[in-house]
Short mmCIF file of C-alpha atoms in Angstrom, two decimals:
data_model
loop_
_atom_site.label_atom_id
_atom_site.label_comp_id
_atom_site.label_asym_id
_atom_site.label_seq_id
_atom_site.Cartn_x
_atom_site.Cartn_y
_atom_site.Cartn_z
CA MET A 237 -14.12 11.57 -43.79
CA GLU A 238 -13.72 12.20 -47.48
CA VAL A 239 -10.30 12.65 -48.96
CA ALA A 240 -9.04 12.79 -52.48
CA ASN A 241 -7.06 10.00 -54.14
CA GLN A 242 -3.80 11.59 -53.00
CA SER A 243 -5.15 11.82 -49.45
CA ILE A 244 -5.73 15.53 -49.88
CA VAL A 245 -8.60 16.93 -47.83
CA VAL A 246 -11.43 18.19 -50.06
CA GLU A 247 -13.98 18.88 -47.33
CA PHE A 248 -14.13 19.47 -43.61
CA VAL A 249 -16.48 18.02 -41.02
CA LEU A 250 -17.76 20.54 -38.46
CA LEU A 251 -18.47 19.00 -35.07
CA GLY A 252 -20.53 21.85 -33.60
CA LEU A 253 -22.53 20.38 -30.70
CA SER A 254 -22.84 16.91 -32.23
CA ASP A 255 -22.55 15.21 -28.86
CA GLN A 256 -25.48 17.24 -27.46
CA PRO A 257 -28.36 16.94 -30.00
CA ARG A 258 -31.00 18.34 -27.63
CA LEU A 259 -29.04 21.55 -27.26
CA GLU A 260 -28.72 21.83 -31.03
CA LYS A 261 -32.50 22.13 -31.53
CA THR A 262 -32.75 24.75 -28.78
CA PHE A 263 -29.88 26.76 -30.20
CA PHE A 264 -31.32 26.52 -33.70
CA VAL A 265 -34.46 28.40 -32.61
CA LEU A 266 -32.48 30.88 -30.49
CA ILE A 267 -29.86 31.67 -33.15
CA LEU A 268 -32.50 31.90 -35.89
CA LEU A 269 -34.48 34.49 -33.90
CA MET A 270 -31.32 36.48 -33.17
CA TYR A 271 -30.31 36.36 -36.84
CA LEU A 272 -33.71 37.70 -37.90
CA VAL A 273 -33.36 40.53 -35.37
CA ILE A 274 -29.90 41.30 -36.82
CA LEU A 275 -31.27 41.52 -40.36
CA LEU A 276 -34.25 43.63 -39.27
CA GLY A 277 -32.41 45.97 -36.86
CA ASN A 278 -29.37 46.63 -39.03
CA GLY A 279 -31.51 46.78 -42.18
CA VAL A 280 -33.72 49.47 -40.65
CA LEU A 281 -30.64 51.45 -39.53
CA ILE A 282 -29.19 51.35 -43.03
CA LEU A 283 -32.52 52.39 -44.50
CA VAL A 284 -33.02 55.39 -42.19
CA THR A 285 -29.41 56.61 -42.51
CA VAL A 286 -29.75 56.57 -46.30
CA SER A 287 -33.31 57.92 -46.63
CA ASP A 288 -33.33 60.61 -43.91
CA SER A 289 -31.37 63.72 -44.90
CA HIS A 290 -30.97 64.71 -41.23
CA LEU A 291 -28.79 61.62 -40.75
CA HIS A 292 -26.41 62.39 -43.61
CA THR A 293 -23.56 63.08 -41.20
CA PRO A 294 -20.20 61.33 -40.63
CA MET A 295 -21.39 59.54 -37.47
CA TYR A 296 -24.43 58.00 -39.17
CA PHE A 297 -22.46 57.22 -42.32
CA PHE A 298 -20.04 55.16 -40.20
CA LEU A 299 -23.01 53.62 -38.40
CA GLY A 300 -24.55 52.58 -41.71
CA ASN A 301 -21.26 50.95 -42.69
CA LEU A 302 -21.15 49.15 -39.34
CA SER A 303 -24.71 47.85 -39.83
CA PHE A 304 -23.93 46.62 -43.35
CA LEU A 305 -20.77 44.96 -42.03
CA ASP A 306 -22.73 43.17 -39.28
CA ILE A 307 -25.20 41.81 -41.84
CA CYS A 308 -22.35 40.57 -44.06
CA TYR A 309 -20.45 39.06 -41.14
CA THR A 310 -23.39 37.08 -39.76
CA THR A 311 -24.66 36.03 -43.20
CA SER A 312 -21.25 34.53 -43.99
CA SER A 313 -21.57 32.02 -41.13
CA ILE A 314 -24.98 31.87 -39.43
CA PRO A 315 -26.91 30.13 -42.28
CA LEU A 316 -24.28 27.37 -42.26
CA VAL A 317 -24.50 27.08 -38.47
CA LEU A 318 -28.30 26.83 -38.62
CA ASP A 319 -28.09 24.17 -41.33
CA GLY A 320 -25.58 22.28 -39.20
CA PHE A 321 -28.00 22.19 -36.27
CA LEU A 322 -30.51 20.28 -38.44
CA THR A 323 -28.23 17.86 -40.28
CA PRO A 324 -26.44 14.92 -38.63
CA ARG A 325 -23.32 15.25 -40.81
CA LYS A 326 -22.08 18.82 -40.99
CA THR A 327 -19.65 19.25 -43.88
CA ILE A 328 -18.21 22.18 -45.80
CA SER A 329 -16.04 22.09 -48.90
CA PHE A 330 -12.43 23.25 -48.82
CA SER A 331 -13.26 26.26 -51.04
CA GLY A 332 -16.36 27.07 -48.95
CA CYS A 333 -14.25 26.98 -45.81
CA ALA A 334 -11.67 29.30 -47.41
CA VAL A 335 -14.40 31.79 -48.37
CA GLN A 336 -15.82 31.72 -44.85
CA VAL A 337 -12.40 32.32 -43.28
CA PHE A 338 -11.76 35.19 -45.73
CA LEU A 339 -15.07 36.90 -44.93
CA SER A 340 -14.63 36.39 -41.19
CA PHE A 341 -11.15 37.95 -41.23
CA ALA A 342 -12.21 40.78 -43.54
CA MET A 343 -15.31 41.74 -41.52
CA GLY A 344 -13.52 41.48 -38.16
CA ALA A 345 -10.56 43.63 -39.22
CA THR A 346 -12.85 46.16 -40.93
CA GLU A 347 -14.98 46.52 -37.79
CA CYS A 348 -11.88 47.19 -35.67
CA VAL A 349 -10.78 49.98 -38.02
CA LEU A 350 -14.33 51.38 -38.29
CA LEU A 351 -14.64 51.63 -34.51
CA GLY A 352 -11.37 53.56 -34.49
CA MET A 353 -12.69 55.91 -37.19
CA MET A 354 -15.87 56.46 -35.19
CA ALA A 355 -13.79 57.29 -32.10
CA PHE A 356 -11.91 59.91 -34.12
CA ASP A 357 -15.24 61.36 -35.31
CA ARG A 358 -16.43 61.71 -31.69
CA TYR A 359 -13.05 63.21 -30.69
CA VAL A 360 -13.29 65.94 -33.34
CA ALA A 361 -16.98 66.60 -32.58
CA ILE A 362 -16.36 67.14 -28.85
CA CYS A 363 -12.79 68.45 -28.68
CA ASN A 364 -12.79 70.58 -31.85
CA PRO A 365 -16.46 71.33 -32.61
CA LEU A 366 -15.75 74.49 -34.61
CA ARG A 367 -13.44 72.60 -36.99
CA TYR A 368 -15.71 69.56 -37.20
CA PRO A 369 -17.43 70.50 -40.52
CA VAL A 370 -14.01 70.99 -42.13
CA VAL A 371 -12.13 68.02 -40.64
CA MET A 372 -15.03 65.58 -41.07
CA SER A 373 -16.25 66.75 -44.46
CA LYS A 374 -17.68 64.27 -46.96
CA ALA A 375 -14.35 64.35 -48.80
CA ALA A 376 -12.75 63.05 -45.60
CA TYR A 377 -15.19 60.59 -44.02
CA VAL A 378 -16.08 58.65 -47.20
CA PRO A 379 -12.42 57.76 -47.94
CA MET A 380 -11.95 56.95 -44.23
CA ALA A 381 -14.76 54.39 -44.35
CA ALA A 382 -13.58 53.02 -47.70
CA SER A 383 -10.04 52.61 -46.40
CA SER A 384 -11.30 50.53 -43.46
CA TRP A 385 -12.93 48.08 -45.91
CA VAL A 386 -9.81 47.98 -48.09
CA ALA A 387 -7.55 47.41 -45.08
CA GLY A 388 -9.76 44.62 -43.74
CA GLY A 389 -9.97 42.95 -47.16
CA ALA A 390 -6.20 43.22 -47.73
CA ASN A 391 -5.44 41.69 -44.33
CA SER A 392 -7.87 38.85 -44.98
CA LEU A 393 -6.37 38.22 -48.42
CA VAL A 394 -2.91 37.86 -46.89
CA GLN A 395 -4.12 35.47 -44.19
CA ILE A 396 -6.17 33.26 -46.50
CA SER A 397 -3.38 33.18 -49.13
CA LEU A 398 -1.00 31.79 -46.52
CA ALA A 399 -3.60 29.31 -45.22
CA VAL A 400 -4.64 27.78 -48.58
CA GLN A 401 -1.00 27.06 -49.43
CA LEU A 402 -0.78 24.65 -46.50
CA PRO A 403 -1.24 20.94 -47.21
CA PHE A 404 -4.24 19.36 -45.44
CA CYS A 405 -3.66 15.65 -45.80
CA GLY A 406 -4.80 14.13 -42.54
CA ASP A 407 -7.72 14.65 -40.20
CA ASN A 408 -10.51 16.82 -41.60
CA ILE A 409 -12.62 17.25 -38.44
CA ILE A 410 -12.96 20.84 -37.20
CA ASN A 411 -14.07 21.02 -33.58
CA HIS A 412 -16.18 24.13 -34.12
CA PHE A 413 -19.42 25.45 -35.62
CA THR A 414 -17.68 27.22 -38.49
CA CYS A 415 -14.28 27.30 -40.20
CA GLU A 416 -12.52 29.08 -37.34
CA ILE A 417 -8.99 29.82 -38.54
CA LEU A 418 -7.09 28.42 -35.55
CA ALA A 419 -9.14 25.20 -35.62
CA VAL A 420 -8.42 24.85 -39.35
CA LEU A 421 -4.68 25.49 -39.01
CA LYS A 422 -4.41 22.69 -36.43
CA LEU A 423 -5.32 20.24 -39.21
CA ALA A 424 -2.46 21.27 -41.52
CA CYS A 425 0.29 18.69 -41.97
CA ALA A 426 3.02 21.32 -42.26
CA ASP A 427 4.71 24.02 -40.22
CA ILE A 428 2.25 26.86 -39.50
CA SER A 429 4.70 29.21 -37.78
CA ILE A 430 4.50 31.74 -40.65
CA ASN A 431 0.70 31.77 -40.35
CA VAL A 432 0.89 32.30 -36.59
CA ILE A 433 3.41 35.14 -36.95
CA SER A 434 1.31 36.75 -39.68
CA MET A 435 -1.84 36.59 -37.55
CA GLY A 436 0.10 37.97 -34.58
CA VAL A 437 1.23 40.97 -36.63
CA ALA A 438 -2.32 41.45 -37.93
CA ASN A 439 -3.70 41.35 -34.37
CA VAL A 440 -1.29 44.09 -33.32
CA ILE A 441 -2.28 46.24 -36.32
CA PHE A 442 -6.02 45.63 -36.32
CA LEU A 443 -6.66 45.08 -32.60
CA GLY A 444 -3.85 46.78 -30.71
CA VAL A 445 -3.55 49.99 -32.76
CA PRO A 446 -7.32 50.75 -32.88
CA VAL A 447 -7.66 50.04 -29.15
CA LEU A 448 -4.80 52.43 -28.39
CA PHE A 449 -6.28 55.03 -30.75
CA ILE A 450 -9.73 54.71 -29.15
CA PHE A 451 -8.23 54.90 -25.65
CA VAL A 452 -6.28 58.09 -26.44
CA SER A 453 -9.34 59.61 -28.15
CA TYR A 454 -11.54 59.02 -25.13
CA ILE A 455 -8.91 60.34 -22.74
CA CYS A 456 -8.96 63.59 -24.74
CA ILE A 457 -12.79 63.52 -24.85
CA LEU A 458 -13.02 62.99 -21.08
CA THR A 459 -10.54 65.80 -20.44
CA THR A 460 -12.61 68.15 -22.61
CA ILE A 461 -15.91 67.13 -20.99
CA LEU A 462 -14.54 67.75 -17.49
CA ARG A 463 -13.82 71.33 -18.51
CA ILE A 464 -17.48 71.96 -19.36
CA PRO A 465 -18.97 74.03 -16.51
CA SER A 466 -22.63 73.00 -16.78
CA ALA A 467 -24.22 69.64 -15.99
CA GLU A 468 -26.37 69.97 -19.11
CA GLY A 469 -23.21 70.33 -21.20
CA TRP A 470 -21.79 67.18 -19.57
CA ARG A 471 -24.96 65.26 -20.36
CA LYS A 472 -25.04 66.31 -24.01
CA ALA A 473 -21.34 65.54 -24.51
CA PHE A 474 -21.62 62.09 -22.91
CA SER A 475 -24.77 61.26 -24.87
CA THR A 476 -22.98 61.83 -28.19
CA CYS A 477 -20.35 59.16 -27.49
CA SER A 478 -22.01 56.78 -24.97
CA ALA A 479 -23.39 54.44 -27.66
CA HIS A 480 -20.02 54.10 -29.41
CA LEU A 481 -18.20 53.58 -26.13
CA THR A 482 -20.69 50.86 -25.11
CA VAL A 483 -20.18 49.02 -28.42
CA VAL A 484 -16.38 49.29 -28.06
CA VAL A 485 -16.44 47.87 -24.52
CA ILE A 486 -18.69 44.95 -25.53
CA PHE A 487 -16.72 44.22 -28.73
CA TYR A 488 -13.22 44.28 -27.28
CA GLY A 489 -14.30 42.96 -23.87
CA THR A 490 -15.71 39.81 -25.46
CA ILE A 491 -12.56 39.29 -27.54
CA LEU A 492 -10.40 39.71 -24.42
CA PHE A 493 -12.60 37.28 -22.47
CA MET A 494 -12.43 34.67 -25.25
CA TYR A 495 -8.67 34.71 -25.81
CA ALA A 496 -7.33 35.67 -22.38
CA LYS A 497 -9.05 32.84 -20.48
CA PRO A 498 -6.62 30.31 -18.95
CA LYS A 499 -6.83 26.88 -20.56
CA SER A 500 -7.52 23.91 -18.30
CA LYS A 501 -5.11 20.96 -18.38
CA ASP A 502 -7.62 18.51 -16.92
CA PRO A 503 -9.11 16.52 -19.87
CA LEU A 504 -12.64 16.56 -18.42
CA GLU A 505 -12.52 20.26 -17.66
CA ALA A 506 -10.92 20.87 -21.05
CA ASP A 507 -13.90 19.23 -22.80
CA LYS A 508 -16.34 21.40 -20.85
CA GLN A 509 -14.27 24.47 -21.61
CA ASP A 510 -14.21 23.48 -25.27
CA VAL A 511 -18.01 23.53 -25.40
CA SER A 512 -18.02 26.81 -23.48
CA ASP A 513 -15.52 28.39 -25.90
CA LYS A 514 -17.57 27.33 -28.91
CA LEU A 515 -20.76 28.78 -27.44
CA ILE A 516 -19.04 32.04 -26.48
CA SER A 517 -17.61 32.30 -30.00
CA LEU A 518 -21.04 31.58 -31.50
CA PHE A 519 -22.84 34.18 -29.42
CA TYR A 520 -20.02 36.68 -29.99
CA GLY A 521 -20.72 36.38 -33.70
CA VAL A 522 -24.47 36.87 -33.19
CA LEU A 523 -25.00 38.89 -30.03
CA ILE A 524 -22.82 41.89 -30.87
CA PRO A 525 -24.32 42.45 -34.35
CA MET A 526 -27.77 42.15 -32.73
CA LEU A 527 -26.96 44.63 -29.96
CA ASN A 528 -25.34 47.29 -32.18
CA PRO A 529 -28.58 48.70 -33.71
CA ILE A 530 -30.33 48.46 -30.33
CA ILE A 531 -27.56 50.38 -28.55
CA TYR A 532 -27.33 53.07 -31.23
CA SER A 533 -31.09 53.64 -31.42
CA LEU A 534 -32.16 53.16 -27.79
CA ARG A 535 -31.16 56.64 -26.59
CA ASN A 536 -30.75 58.34 -29.96
CA LYS A 537 -33.52 60.83 -30.63
CA ASP A 538 -32.45 61.36 -34.26
CA VAL A 539 -32.66 57.67 -35.11
CA LYS A 540 -35.98 57.28 -33.26
CA ALA A 541 -37.44 60.26 -35.12
CA ALA A 542 -36.16 58.90 -38.46
CA VAL A 543 -37.69 55.46 -37.78
CA ARG A 544 -41.03 57.02 -36.79
CA SER A 545 -40.99 59.17 -39.93
CA LEU A 546 -40.20 56.13 -42.09
CA VAL A 547 -42.99 54.08 -40.50
CA SER A 548 -45.51 56.91 -40.86
CA GLN A 549 -44.58 57.36 -44.52
CA LYS A 550 -45.07 53.64 -45.17
CA CYS A 551 -48.44 53.69 -43.42
CA PHE A 552 -49.52 56.78 -45.38
CA THR A 553 -48.54 55.27 -48.75
CA GLN A 554 -50.42 52.06 -47.94
CA ARG A 555 -53.58 54.05 -47.28
#
């Protein structure tokens, strides 16, 4: 443990899975493959939504933002995790930890707001289709996406500003793969009640409000769909929002599973649960960004057609 002359922490030690080295090598290969799929899948989605004029719509604009966000989110942590799997001593500087916490908060909050924006887009498209071109014009959806990034960044700036003001003068061992904010705050040698309250308020704003907004939007969407007389109309309406709804369920379901689980009081069970929580958190940060482009392109004819067109153009130019 390295500390400054005044016993001020200048770096943190990340435990990861240090006590299970065999698992580390296995997870290195697995996480690396998933990270490459994330870069490829989300990169292709961004490319087709930008290059194909048929995809210059609000839904695909939001989707492109979501793909870019997923790349930023994983790139802020996964390379460090992969490096940690290969090195016996996993350290990160205080400033590096602060940057990682900032990016994690910013990307997480932005994704919550973006999913809410996408729910509103689907609500207008299904419940008010005639007004859709007016309500979701470029003058509306570009500022909506920009505001989600600004809101996420502002929230993260508040949280990290409060965190870096805390004195860290004792233990510098973080029992996690990355600089997870709660694990970091446990190391502060000062009262963290303001930080906890601030994060609680942020959770209500960036988790609770979007969830409520999405829930109300889909209640209205479901009510509208049930009024459609034909089965073909039902199918088309459901197909336009099924991908978004799947992503929402996976995203918020995983968060609920992670933080709503009861904590064991038995020390042995607590250690096992600790490893389980770290792995769930790790795969949450990798699996969801990997699944997003798959979910949005699997049953989407427009995206499939755009990808085929892009591939054929590349093949033609190479000839």
